[in-house]
C-alpha cells in the first residue's frame, strides 16, 4: 500500500492542478476507474478481526495488519482518506486533476465474513454508496459490492444495485475464503451480470490461504507481486473453465493492465492447446476459442498502479485502444506526477480521450 501524501497536501499544497487544467482545456475528462473506499462500519469489522484473529486468512492479516493497535501516522492517514467521501476526497481529486472516481469497496470487501453477515453488509454498503453518488453525481459513480459466499443472494443484490440504485456493475476482490468464481456454484452471479449487461471488476486480494505462504516470508504478498499472481490466476481459471462459452457476453474488468496475463498470452495459448489435446486433466476442458481470444473479447483493462508506458502500450497493441482505461487506485496510489505521465502518453488526442474518458463512459455506461 503505497501512496504519496505530499501529492495530496490539499489546497495550496504542492502538486495542486493548474487552474487552466480543465476538461475543456485538455480535451478530455479524467475518469479514474479503480478508486477505493470503505465504510466506517467495515473498517471497524476489520479491526475486530485483527484484534480477535477470528478468521483463517494469513493474507488478510498481512494486508490490514498495518492498521493494528497503534497505526503509524501514514497508516492512520490512509484509513482516514479511504473513508472520507466528502471534502477531503474531492480536494484530493482536484489536486490531481481527477474529474470523476469510479468507487470500488476496498479489498477484501465483504468476502471475509460469514454468508448472512456478508450479504447484509453488501446491501447496506451499496445503499450508502448510492447515497454518496446522489450527493456528487458528477464526481462519483460506483460498482456494487456482493457476497459470493451466498451466490443466489449475490446475483439478486447485483440486480438490485444496478436497476434500483444505479450502480454501474459489480466488484469482487478475487478469491472468497480460498474459493474462485470458476466453480459453477457461483455462476448465477455471472448470469446476472450478463443479463444486466454490466461488467464484473475482479479486483485483487491477497493470495488465498492455499498459496500465500511463500509470498509472506519475503513480503511479496500484496501490490508488489502477490495481488497480480492471485488475480491473474483467478482470471485464467475463469477462462479455462469455459465460463465465457456459457456466458459469451460477460464483461470482466481487470486492473493493473491485466495482472500480467497480456505478457504471457502466446505461451498460455500454446500450452493450453497441448494440455487439452493430451487429455491431461479433467479440469482442462476444450474451449470454443483460444484463451487469448477470451481475453480480447470479454475483458477490459485499467492501469491502476501501472502508469508505465511500455506495459500500457503492449495492452493497447494487443487488444485495442478501446479496451484500456485509466485508473489511479486512490488512496493507495496517489501521486500527481503519475497523472502527468499519463497525460504525456505518446498516443493521439482521440486515443487519449478514449483512455481517460470515453472507454469508461461506454463500458460502465456512465451518465
Ligand atoms: Ca485497488
GROMACS .gro file of C-alpha atoms and ligand atoms in nm:
model
  368
    1UNK     CA    1   0.000   0.000   0.000
    2UNK     CA    2   0.190   0.299  -0.122
    3UNK     CA    3   0.078   0.648  -0.174
    4UNK     CA    4   0.238   0.985  -0.163
    5UNK     CA    5   0.074   1.211   0.091
    6UNK     CA    6   0.277   1.504  -0.042
    7UNK     CA    7   0.077   1.497  -0.362
    8UNK     CA    8  -0.243   1.532  -0.161
    9UNK     CA    9  -0.141   1.809   0.071
   10UNK     CA   10  -0.475   1.974  -0.005
   11UNK     CA   11  -0.550   2.316  -0.142
   12UNK     CA   12  -0.233   2.518  -0.159
   13UNK     CA   13  -0.008   2.212  -0.124
   14UNK     CA   14   0.241   2.103  -0.385
   15UNK     CA   15   0.101   1.908  -0.675
   16UNK     CA   16  -0.219   2.111  -0.699
   17UNK     CA   17  -0.352   2.104  -1.054
   18UNK     CA   18  -0.310   2.421  -1.255
   19UNK     CA   19  -0.618   2.642  -1.278
   20UNK     CA   20  -0.608   2.610  -1.656
   21UNK     CA   21  -0.632   2.232  -1.636
   22UNK     CA   22  -0.998   2.171  -1.715
   23UNK     CA   23  -1.173   1.902  -1.924
   24UNK     CA   24  -1.234   2.171  -2.187
   25UNK     CA   25  -0.873   2.291  -2.198
   26UNK     CA   26  -0.722   1.943  -2.213
   27UNK     CA   27  -0.990   1.789  -2.437
   28UNK     CA   28  -1.098   1.505  -2.206
   29UNK     CA   29  -1.231   1.431  -1.861
   30UNK     CA   30  -1.008   1.227  -1.636
   31UNK     CA   31  -1.216   0.937  -1.504
   32UNK     CA   32  -1.031   0.715  -1.258
   33UNK     CA   33  -1.186   0.369  -1.264
   34UNK     CA   34  -1.049   0.171  -0.967
   35UNK     CA   35  -1.073   0.402  -0.670
   36UNK     CA   36  -1.109   0.254  -0.323
   37UNK     CA   37  -1.350   0.345  -0.049
   38UNK     CA   38  -1.469   0.188   0.275
   39UNK     CA   39  -1.748   0.244   0.524
   40UNK     CA   40  -1.659   0.314   0.890
   41UNK     CA   41  -1.862   0.001   0.970
   42UNK     CA   42  -1.636  -0.214   0.751
   43UNK     CA   43  -1.317  -0.065   0.895
   44UNK     CA   44  -1.448  -0.140   1.244
   45UNK     CA   45  -1.523  -0.501   1.149
   46UNK     CA   46  -1.172  -0.540   1.004
   47UNK     CA   47  -1.031  -0.400   1.329
   48UNK     CA   48  -1.229  -0.659   1.525
   49UNK     CA   49  -1.087  -0.938   1.307
   50UNK     CA   50  -0.735  -0.803   1.368
   51UNK     CA   51  -0.798  -0.792   1.744
   52UNK     CA   52  -0.958  -1.136   1.774
   53UNK     CA   53  -0.775  -1.322   1.492
   54UNK     CA   54  -1.118  -1.465   1.413
   55UNK     CA   55  -1.061  -1.573   1.052
   56UNK     CA   56  -0.810  -1.810   0.897
   57UNK     CA   57  -0.661  -1.590   0.625
   58UNK     CA   58  -0.290  -1.502   0.666
   59UNK     CA   59  -0.316  -1.269   0.365
   60UNK     CA   60  -0.583  -1.061   0.543
   61UNK     CA   61  -0.360  -1.007   0.847
   62UNK     CA   62  -0.073  -0.903   0.625
   63UNK     CA   63  -0.296  -0.674   0.415
   64UNK     CA   64  -0.464  -0.495   0.705
   65UNK     CA   65  -0.205  -0.555   0.978
   66UNK     CA   66  -0.060  -0.208   0.918
   67UNK     CA   67  -0.378  -0.077   1.079
   68UNK     CA   68  -0.336  -0.266   1.405
   69UNK     CA   69  -0.349  -0.143   1.763
   70UNK     CA   70  -0.116   0.154   1.716
   71UNK     CA   71  -0.120   0.255   1.349
   72UNK     CA   72   0.162   0.472   1.215
   73UNK     CA   73   0.066   0.827   1.109
   74UNK     CA   74   0.089   0.711   0.748
   75UNK     CA   75  -0.150   0.420   0.810
   76UNK     CA   76  -0.386   0.647   1.001
   77UNK     CA   77  -0.383   0.896   0.715
   78UNK     CA   78  -0.464   0.623   0.463
   79UNK     CA   79  -0.750   0.485   0.670
   80UNK     CA   80  -0.892   0.838   0.709
   81UNK     CA   81  -0.871   0.903   0.336
   82UNK     CA   82  -1.037   0.577   0.237
   83UNK     CA   83  -1.347   0.655   0.447
   84UNK     CA   84  -1.375   1.024   0.362
   85UNK     CA   85  -1.628   1.070   0.082
   86UNK     CA   86  -1.662   1.446   0.131
   87UNK     CA   87  -1.439   1.750   0.106
   88UNK     CA   88  -1.107   1.579   0.163
   89UNK     CA   89  -1.150   1.329  -0.119
   90UNK     CA   90  -1.293   1.592  -0.354
   91UNK     CA   91  -0.997   1.821  -0.274
   92UNK     CA   92  -0.756   1.532  -0.337
   93UNK     CA   93  -0.924   1.471  -0.672
   94UNK     CA   94  -0.896   1.839  -0.760
   95UNK     CA   95  -0.529   1.840  -0.656
   96UNK     CA   96  -0.451   1.564  -0.906
   97UNK     CA   97  -0.696   1.675  -1.176
   98UNK     CA   98  -0.935   1.380  -1.142
   99UNK     CA   99  -1.284   1.473  -1.260
  100UNK     CA  100  -1.462   1.153  -1.158
  101UNK     CA  101  -1.387   0.846  -0.946
  102UNK     CA  102  -1.547   0.508  -1.004
  103UNK     CA  103  -1.570   0.375  -0.648
  104UNK     CA  104  -1.499   0.014  -0.551
  105UNK     CA  105  -1.531  -0.117  -0.195
  106UNK     CA  106  -1.175  -0.186  -0.083
  107UNK     CA  107  -1.029  -0.538  -0.064
  108UNK     CA  108  -1.129  -0.785   0.069
  109UNK     CA  109  -1.471  -0.618   0.083
  110UNK     CA  110  -1.739  -0.830   0.248
  111UNK     CA  111  -1.578  -1.156   0.138
  112UNK     CA  112  -1.416  -1.244   0.473
  113UNK     CA  113  -1.743  -1.269   0.668
  114UNK     CA  114  -1.999  -1.549   0.710
  115UNK     CA  115  -2.268  -1.558   0.437
  116UNK     CA  116  -2.554  -1.381   0.622
  117UNK     CA  117  -2.324  -1.109   0.760
  118UNK     CA  118  -2.157  -1.058   0.421
  119UNK     CA  119  -2.489  -1.046   0.234
  120UNK     CA  120  -2.639  -0.789   0.475
  121UNK     CA  121  -2.320  -0.584   0.467
  122UNK     CA  122  -2.319  -0.575   0.086
  123UNK     CA  123  -2.676  -0.442   0.086
  124UNK     CA  124  -2.608  -0.167   0.342
  125UNK     CA  125  -2.278  -0.074   0.174
  126UNK     CA  126  -2.442  -0.041  -0.167
  127UNK     CA  127  -2.719   0.172  -0.018
  128UNK     CA  128  -2.457   0.403   0.133
  129UNK     CA  129  -2.263   0.419  -0.193
  130UNK     CA  130  -2.576   0.514  -0.385
  131UNK     CA  131  -2.639   0.794  -0.134
  132UNK     CA  132  -2.282   0.925  -0.172
  133UNK     CA  133  -2.322   0.925  -0.552
  134UNK     CA  134  -2.658   1.102  -0.528
  135UNK     CA  135  -2.482   1.391  -0.348
  136UNK     CA  136  -2.200   1.419  -0.607
  137UNK     CA  137  -2.320   1.254  -0.928
  138UNK     CA  138  -2.067   1.430  -1.150
  139UNK     CA  139  -1.771   1.336  -0.924
  140UNK     CA  140  -1.858   0.982  -0.816
  141UNK     CA  141  -2.001   0.669  -0.974
  142UNK     CA  142  -1.957   0.321  -0.834
  143UNK     CA  143  -1.971  -0.056  -0.853
  144UNK     CA  144  -2.176  -0.284  -0.628
  145UNK     CA  145  -2.026  -0.500  -0.358
  146UNK     CA  146  -2.165  -0.851  -0.328
  147UNK     CA  147  -2.109  -1.163  -0.121
  148UNK     CA  148  -2.010  -1.465  -0.333
  149UNK     CA  149  -2.049  -1.674  -0.015
  150UNK     CA  150  -2.424  -1.671  -0.093
  151UNK     CA  151  -2.429  -1.683  -0.475
  152UNK     CA  152  -2.805  -1.654  -0.536
  153UNK     CA  153  -2.837  -1.363  -0.293
  154UNK     CA  154  -2.531  -1.208  -0.458
  155UNK     CA  155  -2.698  -1.227  -0.800
  156UNK     CA  156  -3.012  -1.063  -0.658
  157UNK     CA  157  -2.807  -0.789  -0.492
  158UNK     CA  158  -2.622  -0.710  -0.816
  159UNK     CA  159  -2.957  -0.678  -0.991
  160UNK     CA  160  -3.098  -0.454  -0.716
  161UNK     CA  161  -2.785  -0.237  -0.707
  162UNK     CA  162  -2.785  -0.185  -1.083
  163UNK     CA  163  -3.158  -0.148  -1.152
  164UNK     CA  164  -3.267   0.032  -0.832
  165UNK     CA  165  -2.953   0.209  -0.704
  166UNK     CA  166  -2.797   0.298  -1.038
  167UNK     CA  167  -2.460   0.133  -0.970
  168UNK     CA  168  -2.262   0.053  -1.283
  169UNK     CA  169  -2.150  -0.307  -1.235
  170UNK     CA  170  -2.008  -0.519  -0.955
  171UNK     CA  171  -1.672  -0.572  -0.790
  172UNK     CA  172  -1.527  -0.888  -0.641
  173UNK     CA  173  -1.195  -0.895  -0.457
  174UNK     CA  174  -1.059  -1.213  -0.615
  175UNK     CA  175  -1.081  -1.529  -0.401
  176UNK     CA  176  -1.350  -1.569  -0.138
  177UNK     CA  177  -1.207  -1.765   0.153
  178UNK     CA  178  -0.992  -1.962  -0.088
  179UNK     CA  179  -1.264  -2.022  -0.348
  180UNK     CA  180  -1.267  -1.896  -0.708
  181UNK     CA  181  -1.562  -1.799  -0.925
  182UNK     CA  182  -1.489  -2.062  -1.191
  183UNK     CA  183  -1.678  -2.305  -0.965
  184UNK     CA  184  -2.023  -2.340  -1.124
  185UNK     CA  185  -2.193  -2.286  -0.790
  186UNK     CA  186  -2.109  -1.915  -0.837
  187UNK     CA  187  -2.234  -1.879  -1.193
  188UNK     CA  188  -2.569  -1.718  -1.106
  189UNK     CA  189  -2.351  -1.412  -1.040
  190UNK     CA  190  -2.224  -1.414  -1.398
  191UNK     CA  191  -2.572  -1.487  -1.534
  192UNK     CA  192  -2.699  -1.174  -1.356
  193UNK     CA  193  -2.413  -0.955  -1.479
  194UNK     CA  194  -2.455  -1.077  -1.836
  195UNK     CA  195  -2.833  -1.028  -1.832
  196UNK     CA  196  -2.792  -0.674  -1.693
  197UNK     CA  197  -2.509  -0.606  -1.941
  198UNK     CA  198  -2.278  -0.469  -1.670
  199UNK     CA  199  -1.914  -0.563  -1.604
  200UNK     CA  200  -1.771  -0.752  -1.308
  201UNK     CA  201  -1.444  -0.598  -1.192
  202UNK     CA  202  -1.209  -0.861  -1.048
  203UNK     CA  203  -1.003  -0.657  -0.808
  204UNK     CA  204  -0.703  -0.810  -0.630
  205UNK     CA  205  -0.697  -0.966  -0.288
  206UNK     CA  206  -0.400  -1.114  -0.103
  207UNK     CA  207  -0.320  -1.461  -0.233
  208UNK     CA  208  -0.555  -1.725  -0.097
  209UNK     CA  209  -0.457  -1.916   0.218
  210UNK     CA  210  -0.352  -2.209  -0.006
  211UNK     CA  211  -0.089  -2.000  -0.191
  212UNK     CA  212   0.013  -1.712   0.032
  213UNK     CA  213   0.291  -1.859   0.249
  214UNK     CA  214   0.590  -1.830   0.011
  215UNK     CA  215   0.484  -1.470  -0.061
  216UNK     CA  216   0.458  -1.374   0.307
  217UNK     CA  217   0.807  -1.462   0.417
  218UNK     CA  218   0.957  -1.211   0.170
  219UNK     CA  219   0.677  -0.955   0.194
  220UNK     CA  220   0.572  -1.020  -0.167
  221UNK     CA  221   0.205  -1.090  -0.090
  222UNK     CA  222   0.049  -0.751  -0.169
  223UNK     CA  223   0.077  -0.499  -0.454
  224UNK     CA  224   0.441  -0.576  -0.529
  225UNK     CA  225   0.351  -0.916  -0.685
  226UNK     CA  226   0.106  -1.129  -0.482
  227UNK     CA  227  -0.203  -0.939  -0.595
  228UNK     CA  228  -0.118  -0.998  -0.961
  229UNK     CA  229  -0.035  -1.367  -0.908
  230UNK     CA  230  -0.365  -1.420  -0.725
  231UNK     CA  231  -0.587  -1.218  -0.956
  232UNK     CA  232  -0.419  -1.332  -1.278
  233UNK     CA  233  -0.474  -1.690  -1.163
  234UNK     CA  234  -0.839  -1.613  -1.093
  235UNK     CA  235  -0.895  -1.466  -1.440
  236UNK     CA  236  -0.717  -1.757  -1.607
  237UNK     CA  237  -0.923  -2.008  -1.407
  238UNK     CA  238  -1.237  -1.836  -1.538
  239UNK     CA  239  -1.114  -1.854  -1.897
  240UNK     CA  240  -1.016  -2.223  -1.896
  241UNK     CA  241  -1.329  -2.325  -1.703
  242UNK     CA  242  -1.544  -2.236  -2.004
  243UNK     CA  243  -1.735  -1.961  -1.824
  244UNK     CA  244  -1.720  -1.744  -2.137
  245UNK     CA  245  -1.857  -2.023  -2.357
  246UNK     CA  246  -2.155  -2.034  -2.120
  247UNK     CA  247  -2.180  -1.653  -2.091
  248UNK     CA  248  -2.037  -1.519  -2.420
  249UNK     CA  249  -2.141  -1.160  -2.348
  250UNK     CA  250  -2.000  -1.149  -1.995
  251UNK     CA  251  -1.769  -0.850  -1.941
  252UNK     CA  252  -1.481  -0.870  -1.693
  253UNK     CA  253  -1.256  -0.580  -1.595
  254UNK     CA  254  -0.903  -0.638  -1.465
  255UNK     CA  255  -0.687  -0.373  -1.305
  256UNK     CA  256  -0.309  -0.343  -1.321
  257UNK     CA  257  -0.316  -0.385  -1.700
  258UNK     CA  258  -0.445  -0.741  -1.684
  259UNK     CA  259  -0.246  -0.872  -1.387
  260UNK     CA  260   0.043  -0.991  -1.604
  261UNK     CA  261  -0.168  -1.206  -1.839
  262UNK     CA  262  -0.117  -1.000  -2.158
  263UNK     CA  263   0.258  -1.060  -2.140
  264UNK     CA  264   0.200  -1.439  -2.121
  265UNK     CA  265  -0.059  -1.485  -2.394
  266UNK     CA  266   0.145  -1.668  -2.656
  267UNK     CA  267   0.261  -1.927  -2.407
  268UNK     CA  268  -0.082  -1.966  -2.245
  269UNK     CA  269  -0.245  -2.037  -2.584
  270UNK     CA  270   0.031  -2.275  -2.692
  271UNK     CA  271   0.035  -2.472  -2.367
  272UNK     CA  272  -0.342  -2.480  -2.323
  273UNK     CA  273  -0.386  -2.640  -2.665
  274UNK     CA  274  -0.131  -2.908  -2.574
  275UNK     CA  275  -0.286  -2.976  -2.234
  276UNK     CA  276  -0.634  -3.020  -2.382
  277UNK     CA  277  -0.501  -3.235  -2.671
  278UNK     CA  278  -0.323  -3.470  -2.434
  279UNK     CA  279  -0.632  -3.504  -2.212
  280UNK     CA  280  -0.409  -3.448  -1.913
  281UNK     CA  281  -0.664  -3.331  -1.658
  282UNK     CA  282  -1.043  -3.336  -1.618
  283UNK     CA  283  -1.006  -2.969  -1.518
  284UNK     CA  284  -0.862  -2.871  -1.858
  285UNK     CA  285  -1.160  -2.860  -2.090
  286UNK     CA  286  -1.172  -2.793  -2.463
  287UNK     CA  287  -1.285  -2.437  -2.533
  288UNK     CA  288  -1.451  -2.279  -2.835
  289UNK     CA  289  -1.171  -2.023  -2.863
  290UNK     CA  290  -0.810  -1.973  -2.761
  291UNK     CA  291  -0.755  -1.831  -2.410
  292UNK     CA  292  -0.617  -1.512  -2.566
  293UNK     CA  293  -0.939  -1.465  -2.765
  294UNK     CA  294  -1.149  -1.459  -2.449
  295UNK     CA  295  -0.911  -1.204  -2.303
  296UNK     CA  296  -0.961  -0.997  -2.619
  297UNK     CA  297  -1.339  -1.041  -2.642
  298UNK     CA  298  -1.461  -1.045  -2.280
  299UNK     CA  299  -1.207  -0.840  -2.085
  300UNK     CA  300  -1.129  -0.473  -2.029
  301UNK     CA  301  -0.821  -0.337  -1.858
  302UNK     CA  302  -0.736  -0.048  -1.629
  303UNK     CA  303  -0.396   0.097  -1.549
  304UNK     CA  304  -0.436   0.117  -1.167
  305UNK     CA  305  -0.089   0.145  -1.017
  306UNK     CA  306   0.078   0.069  -1.353
  307UNK     CA  307   0.139   0.412  -1.506
  308UNK     CA  308   0.417   0.274  -1.725
  309UNK     CA  309   0.415   0.338  -2.098
  310UNK     CA  310   0.575   0.010  -2.216
  311UNK     CA  311   0.310  -0.200  -2.041
  312UNK     CA  312   0.022   0.028  -2.137
  313UNK     CA  313   0.128   0.027  -2.498
  314UNK     CA  314   0.158  -0.356  -2.502
  315UNK     CA  315  -0.202  -0.396  -2.381
  316UNK     CA  316  -0.331  -0.130  -2.623
  317UNK     CA  317  -0.147  -0.302  -2.907
  318UNK     CA  318  -0.279  -0.648  -2.816
  319UNK     CA  319  -0.643  -0.556  -2.750
  320UNK     CA  320  -0.704  -0.211  -2.894
  321UNK     CA  321  -0.728   0.143  -2.762
  322UNK     CA  322  -1.096   0.085  -2.684
  323UNK     CA  323  -1.012  -0.172  -2.413
  324UNK     CA  324  -0.775   0.019  -2.183
  325UNK     CA  325  -0.891   0.270  -1.920
  326UNK     CA  326  -0.717   0.499  -1.677
  327UNK     CA  327  -0.725   0.423  -1.302
  328UNK     CA  328  -0.529   0.580  -1.018
  329UNK     CA  329  -0.604   0.336  -0.730
  330UNK     CA  330  -0.667   0.617  -0.481
  331UNK     CA  331  -0.585   0.638  -0.194
  332UNK     CA  332  -0.329   0.357  -0.216
  333UNK     CA  333  -0.167   0.524  -0.517
  334UNK     CA  334  -0.188   0.898  -0.500
  335UNK     CA  335   0.088   1.066  -0.695
  336UNK     CA  336   0.022   1.373  -0.909
  337UNK     CA  337   0.325   1.304  -1.128
  338UNK     CA  338   0.168   0.977  -1.243
  339UNK     CA  339  -0.127   1.170  -1.387
  340UNK     CA  340   0.120   1.394  -1.572
  341UNK     CA  341   0.290   1.084  -1.714
  342UNK     CA  342  -0.044   0.954  -1.843
  343UNK     CA  343  -0.124   1.294  -1.997
  344UNK     CA  344   0.201   1.262  -2.189
  345UNK     CA  345   0.147   0.912  -2.328
  346UNK     CA  346   0.261   0.904  -2.693
  347UNK     CA  347  -0.087   0.845  -2.837
  348UNK     CA  348  -0.321   1.061  -3.045
  349UNK     CA  349  -0.563   1.310  -2.882
  350UNK     CA  350  -0.851   1.085  -2.986
  351UNK     CA  351  -0.686   0.779  -2.826
  352UNK     CA  352  -0.614   0.980  -2.510
  353UNK     CA  353  -0.978   1.074  -2.479
  354UNK     CA  354  -1.072   0.705  -2.511
  355UNK     CA  355  -0.814   0.616  -2.246
  356UNK     CA  356  -0.918   0.878  -1.989
  357UNK     CA  357  -1.287   0.922  -2.061
  358UNK     CA  358  -1.492   0.759  -2.334
  359UNK     CA  359  -1.396   0.394  -2.275
  360UNK     CA  360  -1.506   0.425  -1.912
  361UNK     CA  361  -1.826   0.603  -2.016
  362UNK     CA  362  -1.909   0.326  -2.263
  363UNK     CA  363  -1.806   0.020  -2.061
  364UNK     CA  364  -1.963   0.136  -1.731
  365UNK     CA  365  -2.248   0.328  -1.902
  366UNK     CA  366  -2.166   0.642  -1.706
  367UNK     CA  367  -2.404   0.935  -1.729
  368LIG    CA1  368  -0.708  -0.105  -0.597
   0.00000   0.00000   0.00000
